[in-house]
Amino acid sequence: MASKKETKPTTGSPKTYTADDITVLKGLEAVRRRPAMYIGDISARGLHHLVYEVVDNSIDEALAGFCKSINVTINDDGSVTVEDDGRGIPTDIHPEEKRSALEVVMTVLHAGGKFDKNTYKVSGGLHGVGVSVVNALSEWLEVEVRRDGKTFFQKYKKGDPVAAVKVIGKAERGKTGTRVTFVPDGTIFKNRLFKFDTLAERLRELAFLNSDVTLHIKDARGKSWVSSARSPSDIPSGKNEETFHFKGGLVEFVKYIDSTRPSIMKKVFYAKGEDKDEAGRAVEVEVALQYNDQYNENVFTYVNNINTLEGGTHMVGFRTALTRTLNSFASKSGLNKDDKIQLTGDDFREGLTAVLSVKVPEPQFEGQTKTKLGNSEVKSIVEGIVGPALSDWLDANSPDGKRIIEKCVRAAEAREAARKARDLTRRKNAFDAGGLPGKLADCSISDPAQCELYIVEGDSAGGSAKQGRDRRFQAILPLKGKILNVEKARLHKILENEEIRAIFTAIGAGVEEDFDAEKVRYGKIIVMCDADVDGSHIRTLLLTLFFRYMKPIIELGHLYIAQPPLYKLKKGKTELYAYDDEERDEVVKRLRAEKKGKKEREDEPTMAVAEEGGVVSSDGIVLSRFKGLGEMNPEQLWATTMNPETRTVLQVTIENAADADRTFSILMGDEVEPRRAFIEKNAKYVRNLDV
Ligand code: 0RA
C-alpha cells in the first residue's frame, strides 16, 4: 500500500525563480503567444474548446472509475464553471517541483501526463492539451479541490498563481472533487460569448458515449446578456438547463441520431468487447447499429471520446466485419438467391446508422485534421469483436437480419443503375475542360488556392455576377431554381440531376466515396442566395448536398455563404448599404448627421421600412430593401457582396457531426412534425435570415 503523504499547502513566501520555473514560464507563454496551436483557433470554436478541455479532464476521472457526475454552469459574469465528483487534483507537495501538485497541474504545460494514472487519457488532436492551457488563456481562473477532508483553493491570472495553494475549509467526509471556474482572456478571444446549445451538444455526446456519467448544464446568465449578442445565434436559447444521462449508451445514441428516420429493425444491434494490443494493453470496443428505410450512411466513430471525422483503422475493421458477416449470413440463409447478385460494402452501408466507440491507450492521430486513427492493431481488434458478435446476433434475431439483407439486395440493384450515371460524371472531370458545365463562367487563373466559385441562385443574379466579378479568380455557376433534395433520393437519381451534376463537375473532385479533396478546383466555394424564404430553402438544399456528398469541403473550410446587403440607402449621390436592421439605423443617422448639425442627430426617429419600393424621408434619404440579388446591378453586386476587400462571407463549419446529421434529416427528411418543432425552436434564427 502506498503511504499517504501529509498534505501541506505551500507557503506564501516570496518567489525565487529556479531553472525549472523558467521553462515553466516559457511553456505557458508559448501557449499565449500561439493559442491556435493548442486549441485550434481563437474563434467561437476555440472558445468552446476551453470548456471541453476542462470537461475532458473530468471525463478522464470517469473513465478511471472515480467520477459519476459533471456540472457545467455558464455564469452571469461570463465565466464558466466545471465541477466534478472525481478524486480531486492531487494537492500534496510535488517532490521535484517543491510546490503543490495542484499548482503544477494548473501551470505546467502537459503536466497531466506526469501524474496521469488513467489508461485512456483523452489525448490526440486538440484534446488532452491539459487544463494548464485553459489557465494560460484565461483572464482569471479559480480552482477548488475537495480531497482528504479539506477544501483547497488557488487563483491565477493569465496562468500565473495569484497566491499559493490555500486550505479554505473542510470537506465533508468522503466528498471529493474538482471545481474550475474561468473567464477567457479578452485580449485573446474577441468573442467571449458562450453558446448554451453548442456546449449542450458536446455534453450530450459525452453522455451517450459514457453511459455511467451524468452531465448537467445550466445557463445562469440574466437578461443583460441578450443586448450584448452580436448575432441572433448568440442569444441564449430558451432552454437554460439540461441533464444528460443515458443508461442505454450507444443504443440510445443510435436511436437519437435516427429519431426522424424509421428503423427497419425491431432491435438495435449492440456489442461490447475488449482485447489486448501487442504491448498487452487493453483496447475497448463498443458498437451499436441499426438500418433505416433511407439511403444515407451515418456512421460516427470515436476514439477516447473524440469524434474521428476522417475514420481510420477502427472504421476499416468495423466495415470489414460488417461486409463479411452480412455476406455470409445472406448466403447461409439463402436470402441472396443462388448468390446471383454480388453484394459489396457499399450495399451494406445504405441506410446504416452506427456509432463505434473505441478506447485506445496510445492513439496515433493522422490526416488533414488529425482526426484519423492510425494504430494498425485496432483494425483486427475491432473486426474480431464485431464480426462474431454480429453473427450471433443475426442468428438470434433472424427477422431483423432478413430485412437487412433484403434492403442490401435492393441497394445492389440500384447500384447497378447508379454506375452508369456515375461514370458519366467521372468522365466529365476537372482535367477535361471540355467537360465543364456550359453555364459555368470559369476563371482564368488555375491555382485552386486563389480561385473562388460562386454558386448563384437564379439566372438573372448569375448574369449580374458574371458581369460584376473579377474574372481572373472568380468563377460563376448560376442555378436554375431549386435543386433536388438529396436527403430523399438515391445516388443515381442525384447524379441524373442536371443542376447537381453541374455543381459536381465544376468543383471537379468527384462524389462521396470517390471524393478527392486534392482535386477541388476552387479554394473558396461561396453559396449566394436571395435573402428571402426561397433563398434560404435553396441555401439549405445546397448545404445538404455538400454535407452528404462532399463533406470534406466543409471540414477543410472551403465552403462559405455570401452575405448580400438587405438595404440600400441613398441620399443625393451617396449610396450606402446595410446588412441588417441595426446597421440600417446607424447609416440613416450618419446620412442625417452629414447634413444637420451634430446637436440634432440623436433625436430623429428611425425611419420605417416599406414592404414595396423605397421610402423617402423628410430629409431626402431613400431607403429600399433588396428583395433579391437580381435587383442589384453588376457594380452593386461586386461592391457589396463579391469584392474580397469589402465583403463579408460566412464560413460553414460542423460543430458536432452527429447533431449536424440530425439537423439535416429533420430539415430535409420525410417527417413533418420534427421539422415543425425544429423551426419553431429556431424561429428567431430563421426570421433573421429570411427578413
Ligand atoms: C492528476 C492525477 C489525478 C487526478 C487528476 C489529475 C484530476 C484532474 C482533474 C481535472 C478536472 N477534474 C480532475 N480530476 C482529477 C489522480 C489523483 C489520485 O490518484 O488520487
XYZ file of C-alpha atoms and ligand atoms in Angstrom:
711
model
C 0.000 0.000 0.000
C 1.230 3.404 -0.845
C 1.941 5.637 2.092
C -0.111 8.748 2.274
C 1.783 11.965 2.421
C 0.782 14.760 4.710
C -0.864 17.393 2.620
C 0.506 20.795 3.343
C -0.338 23.933 1.468
C 2.695 25.688 0.053
C 3.758 28.739 1.946
C 3.303 32.183 0.562
C 6.992 33.052 0.730
C 8.390 35.383 -1.930
C 9.029 33.522 -5.120
C 12.562 32.774 -6.206
C 12.834 31.558 -9.748
C 14.687 28.354 -10.411
C 15.735 26.945 -13.771
C 12.581 24.851 -13.736
C 10.389 27.882 -13.263
C 11.912 29.481 -16.298
C 10.938 26.577 -18.533
C 7.518 26.756 -16.932
C 7.155 30.402 -17.843
C 8.289 29.629 -21.334
C 5.706 26.891 -21.603
C 2.635 28.928 -20.773
C 3.938 31.949 -22.618
C 4.196 29.808 -25.715
C 0.509 28.986 -25.288
C -0.408 32.657 -25.019
C 1.718 33.572 -27.999
C 0.332 30.880 -30.277
C -3.004 29.818 -28.775
C -4.220 28.301 -32.046
C -1.513 25.654 -31.851
C -3.071 24.372 -28.647
C -6.796 24.886 -29.099
C -7.187 25.018 -32.893
C -8.248 28.628 -33.265
C -9.351 31.649 -31.241
C -12.801 31.925 -32.796
C -16.006 30.674 -31.188
C -14.787 27.132 -31.773
C -11.609 27.653 -29.742
C -13.560 29.480 -27.042
C -15.851 26.494 -26.537
C -12.887 24.171 -26.732
C -11.677 25.668 -23.444
C -14.740 24.253 -21.725
C -14.371 20.878 -23.473
C -10.773 20.688 -22.301
C -11.772 21.042 -18.655
C -14.702 18.641 -19.090
C -12.380 16.115 -20.788
C -10.274 16.081 -17.634
C -13.354 15.249 -15.587
C -14.302 12.564 -18.124
C -10.819 11.068 -17.633
C -11.687 10.711 -13.964
C -14.903 8.992 -15.001
C -13.038 6.627 -17.342
C -10.756 5.771 -14.442
C -13.901 4.901 -12.494
C -13.917 7.720 -9.946
C -16.365 10.323 -11.245
C -20.130 9.978 -11.678
C -21.353 13.495 -12.204
C -20.141 16.611 -14.056
C -21.826 20.017 -13.844
C -21.213 22.889 -16.221
C -22.543 26.381 -15.457
C -22.363 29.485 -17.642
C -22.277 32.217 -15.004
C -23.737 35.709 -15.201
C -20.269 37.296 -15.106
C -19.274 35.470 -18.298
C -17.232 32.811 -16.537
C -17.829 29.089 -16.847
C -17.679 26.578 -14.005
C -16.932 22.890 -14.474
C -17.384 20.780 -11.377
C -16.897 17.044 -10.897
C -17.022 14.482 -8.102
C -13.768 12.752 -9.026
C -10.788 12.205 -6.733
C -9.739 15.835 -6.981
C -6.449 17.018 -8.412
C -3.650 15.911 -6.035
C -2.547 18.687 -3.687
C 0.482 17.253 -1.905
C 3.912 18.725 -2.448
C 5.419 17.624 -5.694
C 8.868 16.182 -4.883
C 10.751 17.723 -7.816
C 8.845 20.948 -8.169
C 8.705 21.551 -4.403
C 5.238 23.014 -4.566
C 1.684 21.749 -4.534
C 0.942 19.221 -7.264
C -2.230 21.233 -7.876
C -0.175 24.274 -8.833
C 1.997 22.121 -11.085
C -1.025 20.619 -12.876
C -2.506 24.090 -13.386
C 0.636 25.887 -14.516
C 2.916 23.404 -16.274
C 2.269 22.508 -19.867
C 1.414 18.816 -20.241
C 1.894 18.229 -16.517
C -1.142 15.959 -16.524
C 0.938 13.180 -18.055
C 3.381 13.079 -15.161
C 0.630 12.238 -12.708
C -1.721 10.506 -15.007
C -2.659 7.049 -13.917
C -5.539 6.862 -16.319
C -5.320 4.265 -19.048
C -7.288 6.130 -21.702
C -6.450 9.737 -21.273
C -8.233 11.911 -23.764
C -5.270 12.755 -25.896
C -4.689 13.465 -29.525
C -5.689 16.172 -31.905
C -6.511 19.254 -29.912
C -7.772 17.315 -26.919
C -5.750 16.457 -23.876
C -3.565 19.532 -24.060
C -4.265 19.923 -20.371
C -6.068 22.272 -18.091
C -2.929 24.454 -17.864
C -3.648 25.610 -21.431
C -7.084 26.807 -20.350
C -5.429 28.546 -17.408
C -2.882 30.278 -19.653
C -5.689 31.603 -21.869
C -7.887 32.857 -19.022
C -8.173 36.391 -17.670
C -8.543 34.606 -14.374
C -9.141 31.040 -13.213
C -10.049 29.657 -9.808
C -9.699 26.038 -8.794
C -11.202 24.383 -5.749
C -10.290 20.826 -4.800
C -12.014 18.672 -2.224
C -9.693 15.919 -1.030
C -8.559 14.361 2.257
C -11.308 16.150 4.168
C -10.140 19.599 3.117
C -11.007 22.190 0.533
C -8.004 23.638 -1.312
C -8.053 26.790 -3.385
C -5.842 28.655 -5.797
C -6.424 31.573 -8.146
C -4.475 32.505 -11.289
C -4.321 35.411 -13.699
C -3.332 34.597 -17.271
C -1.915 31.351 -15.943
C 0.153 32.814 -13.102
C -0.742 31.979 -9.497
C -2.026 34.998 -7.582
C -1.036 33.281 -4.324
C -0.005 29.852 -3.090
C -2.479 26.981 -2.705
C -4.536 27.562 0.465
C -6.803 25.386 2.572
C -10.045 27.357 2.736
C -12.139 24.915 4.700
C -13.112 21.367 5.409
C -14.653 18.892 3.001
C -17.416 16.563 4.088
C -16.247 13.031 4.814
C -15.805 11.114 1.582
C -16.569 14.170 -0.507
C -14.019 14.705 -3.227
C -13.910 16.575 -6.477
C -12.589 19.429 -8.561
C -14.233 22.726 -9.448
C -12.707 25.010 -12.063
C -14.114 28.476 -12.868
C -12.571 30.647 -15.567
C -13.070 33.720 -17.719
C -11.419 33.534 -21.153
C -8.863 36.267 -21.782
C -10.491 39.068 -23.784
C -7.166 40.068 -25.325
C -7.059 36.649 -26.992
C -10.738 35.854 -27.600
C -12.551 38.678 -29.356
C -15.916 36.993 -28.920
C -16.358 35.620 -25.421
C -19.988 34.656 -25.694
C -20.602 31.007 -24.786
C -23.452 29.288 -26.582
C -25.580 27.050 -24.422
C -26.614 24.850 -27.369
C -23.040 24.298 -28.526
C -21.874 23.230 -25.071
C -25.012 21.143 -24.516
C -24.418 19.233 -27.761
C -20.938 18.153 -26.679
C -22.158 17.182 -23.194
C -24.994 15.144 -24.711
C -22.492 13.364 -26.947
C -20.254 12.614 -23.954
C -23.242 11.272 -22.010
C -24.125 8.888 -24.858
C -20.512 7.720 -25.042
C -20.077 7.312 -21.274
C -23.290 5.804 -20.002
C -22.166 5.816 -16.347
C -21.767 9.576 -16.182
C -24.428 12.234 -15.634
C -23.674 15.583 -17.244
C -25.633 18.669 -16.380
C -25.513 22.145 -17.882
C -27.091 25.348 -16.669
C -27.168 28.786 -18.241
C -27.240 31.223 -15.321
C -26.900 34.367 -17.415
C -29.505 37.053 -16.947
C -31.324 39.297 -19.409
C -28.449 41.744 -19.807
C -26.662 39.187 -21.979
C -29.248 39.423 -24.721
C -28.310 43.012 -25.547
C -24.639 42.144 -25.935
C -25.387 39.498 -28.549
C -23.797 40.238 -31.896
C -25.761 37.777 -33.963
C -29.073 36.028 -33.341
C -27.374 32.732 -32.627
C -25.509 34.428 -29.764
C -28.705 34.905 -27.836
C -29.065 32.302 -25.115
C -31.665 29.770 -26.230
C -34.984 29.335 -24.446
C -33.742 26.327 -22.524
C -31.405 27.162 -19.713
C -30.825 23.806 -18.075
C -30.390 20.232 -19.247
C -29.326 16.944 -17.712
C -27.855 14.182 -19.829
C -27.691 10.610 -18.654
C -28.252 7.683 -20.999
C -28.260 4.283 -19.376
C -28.593 2.738 -22.831
C -25.386 4.451 -24.031
C -24.649 3.850 -27.705
C -28.025 2.161 -28.296
C -29.736 5.374 -27.255
C -27.241 7.381 -29.311
C -28.181 5.455 -32.463
C -31.887 5.957 -31.740
C -31.280 9.667 -31.182
C -29.432 10.050 -34.497
C -32.204 8.160 -36.289
C -35.100 9.735 -34.418
C -36.532 11.134 -37.659
C -35.747 8.098 -39.815
C -37.893 4.991 -39.448
C -35.871 1.919 -38.476
C -36.414 -1.338 -40.351
C -35.361 -3.329 -37.281
C -37.083 -4.373 -34.066
C -33.906 -4.045 -32.042
C -30.677 -2.071 -32.210
C -27.604 -4.313 -32.514
C -25.129 -3.711 -29.706
C -21.777 -5.277 -28.842
C -19.001 -4.566 -26.407
C -15.675 -6.285 -26.047
C -12.054 -5.939 -25.070
C -8.825 -7.273 -26.489
C -5.136 -6.684 -25.881
C -2.702 -4.966 -28.227
C 0.869 -6.270 -28.769
C 2.076 -4.458 -25.670
C -0.611 -6.196 -23.619
C -2.691 -3.084 -23.057
C -6.459 -3.335 -23.210
C -8.319 -1.877 -26.173
C -12.070 -1.483 -25.595
C -14.580 -1.668 -28.416
C -18.248 -0.720 -28.275
C -20.665 -0.536 -31.190
C -24.374 -0.051 -31.863
C -26.109 -0.100 -35.232
C -29.421 -0.199 -36.994
C -30.734 0.188 -40.538
C -33.335 2.814 -41.503
C -35.523 2.922 -44.601
C -33.369 5.578 -46.297
C -30.143 5.715 -48.278
C -27.512 7.600 -46.359
C -24.758 6.066 -44.301
C -24.400 7.653 -40.879
C -21.513 6.072 -39.068
C -19.928 8.059 -36.259
C -16.652 6.824 -34.883
C -14.908 7.860 -31.689
C -11.517 7.218 -30.158
C -11.283 8.047 -26.454
C -14.454 10.165 -26.846
C -13.014 12.175 -29.737
C -15.054 12.151 -32.940
C -12.749 10.714 -35.619
C -14.213 12.550 -38.620
C -11.675 11.076 -41.018
C -12.238 7.498 -39.808
C -9.188 5.265 -39.600
C -8.280 1.712 -38.645
C -11.230 1.220 -36.271
C -13.623 2.223 -39.062
C -11.902 -0.136 -41.522
C -12.161 -3.014 -39.049
C -15.844 -2.283 -38.483
C -16.672 -2.152 -42.199
C -14.753 -5.334 -42.919
C -16.632 -7.166 -40.160
C -19.974 -5.807 -41.357
C -19.466 -6.750 -45.023
C -18.095 -10.191 -44.245
C -20.681 -11.129 -41.634
C -23.705 -9.894 -43.569
C -22.478 -11.577 -46.765
C -22.079 -14.910 -45.037
C -25.486 -14.543 -43.337
C -27.014 -13.769 -46.756
C -25.700 -16.919 -48.406
C -26.216 -19.116 -45.338
C -29.861 -18.125 -45.074
C -30.481 -18.333 -48.837
C -31.709 -14.757 -48.934
C -29.482 -13.827 -51.823
C -30.845 -16.464 -54.169
C -28.023 -18.504 -55.753
C -25.729 -15.597 -54.874
C -26.993 -14.092 -58.110
C -26.099 -10.569 -57.151
C -22.730 -9.711 -55.655
C -23.243 -7.646 -52.513
C -20.478 -5.131 -51.859
C -19.516 -2.947 -48.939
C -21.489 -0.047 -50.450
C -24.694 -2.080 -50.368
C -24.287 -2.842 -46.682
C -23.902 0.814 -45.848
C -27.102 2.139 -47.382
C -29.440 3.269 -44.603
C -26.922 2.251 -41.955
C -26.706 4.266 -38.763
C -23.964 3.246 -36.363
C -21.785 4.512 -33.559
C -18.409 2.900 -32.969
C -16.514 3.916 -29.873
C -13.064 2.566 -29.067
C -10.751 3.272 -26.169
C -7.111 3.054 -27.191
C -4.241 3.567 -24.695
C -1.917 5.398 -27.061
C -3.845 6.628 -30.056
C -1.972 7.882 -33.132
C -3.918 10.521 -34.993
C -3.282 11.265 -38.658
C -4.938 13.007 -41.574
C -5.513 16.587 -42.604
C -7.482 17.452 -39.483
C -5.746 14.931 -37.206
C -8.985 13.006 -36.765
C -7.996 9.716 -38.385
C -6.899 6.798 -36.207
C -3.621 5.278 -37.391
C -2.977 2.405 -34.934
C -2.865 -0.631 -37.217
C -3.578 -3.187 -34.467
C -7.006 -1.678 -33.853
C -8.390 -2.894 -37.196
C -8.185 -6.592 -36.330
C -9.275 -5.996 -32.734
C -12.484 -4.269 -33.885
C -13.049 -6.854 -36.610
C -12.531 -9.698 -34.145
C -15.071 -8.295 -31.686
C -17.761 -7.007 -34.063
C -17.760 -9.946 -36.529
C -18.621 -12.837 -34.175
C -20.989 -10.686 -32.087
C -22.940 -9.609 -35.160
C -23.038 -13.171 -36.496
C -24.535 -14.471 -33.233
C -26.968 -11.581 -33.114
C -28.199 -12.228 -36.670
C -28.848 -15.896 -35.817
C -30.790 -14.876 -32.733
C -32.686 -12.065 -34.491
C -33.191 -13.541 -37.951
C -36.299 -11.488 -38.885
C -34.187 -8.330 -38.449
C -31.343 -9.998 -40.352
C -33.692 -10.859 -43.188
C -34.900 -7.274 -43.502
C -31.306 -6.037 -43.580
C -30.316 -8.418 -46.388
C -33.428 -7.582 -48.420
C -32.569 -3.930 -48.162
C -28.973 -4.582 -49.224
C -30.128 -6.567 -52.265
C -32.316 -3.645 -53.319
C -29.329 -1.355 -52.850
C -27.193 -3.582 -55.065
C -29.808 -3.414 -57.798
C -29.923 0.367 -57.543
C -26.125 0.489 -57.541
C -26.047 -1.131 -60.946
C -28.290 1.660 -62.259
C -26.174 4.262 -60.471
C -22.958 3.026 -62.051
C -23.874 4.400 -65.449
C -24.782 7.850 -64.139
C -21.646 7.923 -62.033
C -19.413 7.060 -64.984
C -20.910 9.998 -66.785
C -19.849 12.386 -64.039
C -16.406 10.850 -63.744
C -15.691 11.343 -67.404
C -16.716 14.961 -67.107
C -13.996 15.651 -64.630
C -11.817 18.578 -63.733
C -8.981 17.995 -66.115
C -11.264 17.650 -69.050
C -12.032 21.302 -69.677
C -14.457 20.394 -72.434
C -16.498 18.621 -69.791
C -17.160 21.659 -67.643
C -20.810 22.678 -67.448
C -21.869 25.055 -70.197
C -23.288 27.658 -67.857
C -20.164 27.845 -65.710
C -18.265 31.067 -66.301
C -14.847 29.834 -65.198
C -11.979 31.997 -64.000
C -8.686 32.400 -65.845
C -6.292 31.548 -63.017
C -5.977 27.794 -62.453
C -4.379 27.673 -58.982
C -7.230 26.442 -56.746
C -5.854 28.275 -53.704
C -6.550 31.599 -55.403
C -9.863 30.713 -57.033
C -13.446 31.156 -55.921
C -16.617 29.591 -57.203
C -19.866 31.488 -56.667
C -22.910 29.238 -56.828
C -25.664 31.735 -57.536
C -29.418 31.421 -57.220
C -31.170 32.347 -60.450
C -30.111 33.244 -63.969
C -30.567 36.986 -63.565
C -28.365 37.226 -60.467
C -25.976 34.856 -62.234
C -25.821 37.343 -65.118
C -25.042 40.260 -62.794
C -22.411 38.187 -61.011
C -20.760 37.240 -64.306
C -20.505 40.888 -65.288
C -19.536 42.176 -61.867
C -16.895 39.568 -60.947
C -13.135 39.691 -61.212
C -12.836 37.067 -63.908
C -9.241 36.301 -63.097
C -10.085 34.405 -59.921
C -13.872 34.319 -59.619
C -15.995 31.695 -61.371
C -19.786 31.865 -61.515
C -22.203 28.953 -61.668
C -25.838 30.075 -61.891
C -28.514 27.640 -60.749
C -31.994 27.455 -62.108
C -34.393 27.489 -59.167
C -34.340 24.713 -56.574
C -32.041 21.744 -56.767
C -33.173 18.222 -55.919
C -33.455 17.394 -52.220
C -30.608 14.885 -51.850
C -31.877 13.781 -48.468
C -34.716 11.938 -50.156
C -33.036 10.459 -53.225
C -30.626 7.672 -54.102
C -27.261 8.486 -55.606
C -28.162 7.617 -59.200
C -31.190 9.933 -59.148
C -28.972 12.637 -57.731
C -26.379 12.194 -60.444
C -29.023 12.340 -63.135
C -29.993 15.825 -61.960
C -28.666 18.484 -64.337
C -28.069 21.196 -61.699
C -26.330 18.870 -59.262
C -24.142 17.384 -61.976
C -23.075 20.909 -62.912
C -22.007 21.531 -59.295
C -20.048 18.272 -59.032
C -18.272 18.751 -62.354
C -17.466 22.420 -61.717
C -15.863 21.502 -58.383
C -14.118 18.594 -60.059
C -13.352 16.431 -57.013
C -15.756 13.548 -57.562
C -18.582 12.252 -55.428
C -18.945 10.710 -51.952
C -16.585 7.713 -51.639
C -14.623 8.777 -54.704
C -14.360 12.328 -53.459
C -10.789 13.586 -53.526
C -10.290 16.902 -51.757
C -6.992 17.495 -53.540
C -8.848 17.836 -56.816
C -11.082 20.683 -55.644
C -10.777 23.388 -58.303
C -11.629 26.312 -56.006
C -10.286 27.195 -52.570
C -13.495 29.037 -51.726
C -16.918 27.840 -52.766
C -19.430 30.554 -51.995
C -23.171 29.973 -51.950
C -25.009 33.163 -52.892
C -28.787 33.170 -52.453
C -31.522 35.749 -52.039
C -32.302 36.936 -48.530
C -35.847 35.554 -48.600
C -37.655 32.324 -47.802
C -36.908 30.716 -51.175
C -33.289 31.768 -50.946
C -32.913 30.210 -47.544
C -34.533 26.991 -48.802
C -32.103 26.823 -51.733
C -29.216 27.515 -49.384
C -30.315 24.640 -47.148
C -30.659 22.307 -50.157
C -27.114 23.199 -51.221
C -25.724 22.766 -47.709
C -27.399 19.354 -47.555
C -25.734 18.375 -50.836
C -22.306 19.396 -49.531
C -22.873 17.774 -46.150
C -23.966 14.428 -47.599
C -21.767 14.105 -50.678
C -18.790 16.441 -50.302
C -18.311 16.666 -46.544
C -14.517 17.196 -46.720
C -15.195 20.520 -48.472
C -16.869 21.705 -45.275
C -14.350 20.055 -42.964
C -11.427 21.656 -44.795
C -13.071 25.076 -44.602
C -13.758 25.566 -48.331
C -17.486 26.341 -48.047
C -18.852 29.855 -47.466
C -22.134 31.729 -47.559
C -22.266 35.146 -49.215
C -23.857 37.989 -47.253
C -25.663 40.328 -49.616
C -26.953 43.574 -48.085
C -30.583 43.897 -47.067
C -30.921 47.646 -47.628
C -29.753 50.420 -49.877
C -29.775 53.973 -48.540
C -29.443 56.800 -50.960
C -29.118 60.494 -50.436
C -28.268 62.655 -53.376
C -25.313 60.962 -54.998
C -24.301 58.986 -51.897
C -25.286 55.305 -51.904
C -24.732 53.198 -48.810
C -25.676 49.626 -47.933
C -26.781 47.994 -44.709
C -26.568 44.289 -43.891
C -29.045 44.243 -41.002
C -31.584 46.449 -39.235
C -29.132 47.792 -36.713
C -26.699 48.883 -39.400
C -29.571 50.435 -41.376
C -30.435 52.658 -38.413
C -26.798 53.653 -37.985
C -26.436 54.549 -41.648
C -29.595 56.668 -41.501
C -28.127 58.556 -38.555
C -24.855 59.036 -40.370
C -26.519 60.378 -43.502
C -28.566 62.803 -41.429
C -25.562 63.948 -39.468
C -23.808 64.871 -42.692
C -26.430 67.487 -43.389
C -27.503 68.670 -39.980
C -25.582 69.913 -37.039
C -24.395 67.347 -34.520
C -26.884 68.542 -31.911
C -29.934 67.327 -33.678
C -28.914 63.960 -34.966
C -29.676 61.837 -31.961
C -33.293 62.970 -31.685
C -34.520 61.854 -35.081
C -36.756 58.830 -35.080
C -35.534 55.989 -37.294
C -37.369 55.520 -40.482
C -39.987 52.880 -41.118
C -39.320 50.461 -43.941
C -41.977 49.935 -46.560
C -42.620 46.495 -47.977
C -42.557 47.739 -51.537
C -40.259 50.236 -53.140
C -38.349 52.940 -51.371
C -39.266 55.264 -48.567
C -38.312 58.869 -48.848
C -37.858 60.579 -45.531
C -38.413 64.288 -44.966
C -34.709 64.984 -45.455
C -34.406 63.134 -48.745
C -32.994 59.762 -47.711
C -34.313 56.960 -49.923
C -34.365 53.584 -48.262
C -35.018 50.463 -50.297
C -34.958 46.849 -49.362
C -33.293 44.395 -51.729
C -35.727 41.597 -52.305
C -33.315 39.582 -54.350
C -29.820 39.534 -55.746
C -31.305 40.154 -59.189
C -32.231 43.683 -58.139
C -28.580 44.632 -57.892
C -26.673 45.687 -60.941
C -23.229 44.164 -61.553
C -21.364 47.069 -59.925
C -23.556 46.950 -56.814
C -23.165 43.174 -56.521
C -19.383 43.493 -56.770
C -19.193 46.330 -54.275
C -21.474 44.788 -51.654
C -21.074 41.035 -51.910
C -18.194 39.918 -54.097
C -15.237 42.226 -53.610
C -12.905 40.326 -51.242
C -11.660 43.632 -49.821
C -15.048 44.744 -48.554
C -17.445 41.785 -48.475
C -18.355 39.533 -45.560
C -18.626 35.815 -46.155
C -19.607 33.294 -43.500
C -17.559 30.126 -43.312
C -19.610 26.955 -42.881
C -18.329 24.661 -40.131
C -19.568 21.496 -38.477
C -19.589 21.841 -34.718
C -20.864 18.404 -33.933
C -21.182 15.784 -36.636
C -23.948 13.699 -35.075
C -26.116 16.719 -34.356
C -25.481 18.204 -37.806
C -26.676 14.954 -39.320
C -29.813 15.046 -37.216
C -30.469 18.657 -38.175
C -30.287 17.874 -41.894
C -32.509 14.842 -41.548
C -35.023 16.932 -39.607
C -34.969 19.790 -42.100
C -34.919 17.774 -45.295
C -36.418 14.409 -44.357
C -39.897 12.957 -44.629
C -41.372 13.656 -41.242
C -43.263 16.904 -40.829
C -43.687 17.052 -37.061
C -39.994 17.156 -36.027
C -39.343 19.735 -38.744
C -42.117 21.962 -37.431
C -40.760 21.632 -33.903
C -37.223 22.431 -35.059
C -38.304 25.518 -36.985
C -40.355 26.764 -34.056
C -37.445 26.306 -31.697
C -35.095 28.082 -34.076
C -37.608 30.599 -35.346
C -35.530 33.538 -34.202
C -32.662 32.481 -36.469
C -34.939 31.711 -39.370
C -36.647 35.054 -39.060
C -33.382 36.851 -39.023
C -32.031 35.009 -42.037
C -35.163 35.455 -44.061
C -36.299 39.010 -43.437
C -3.922 14.174 -11.779
C -3.968 12.991 -11.045
C -5.185 12.504 -10.584
C -6.341 13.204 -10.860
C -6.312 14.372 -11.614
C -5.091 14.852 -12.076
C -7.578 15.109 -11.884
C -7.595 16.213 -12.749
C -8.800 16.883 -12.957
C -9.186 17.975 -13.724
C -10.546 18.163 -13.523
N -11.002 17.226 -12.691
C -9.961 16.423 -12.325
N -9.942 15.365 -11.512
C -8.776 14.708 -11.288
C -5.214 11.241 -9.796
C -5.469 11.515 -8.339
C -5.262 10.327 -7.416
O -4.520 9.402 -7.771
O -5.833 10.336 -6.337
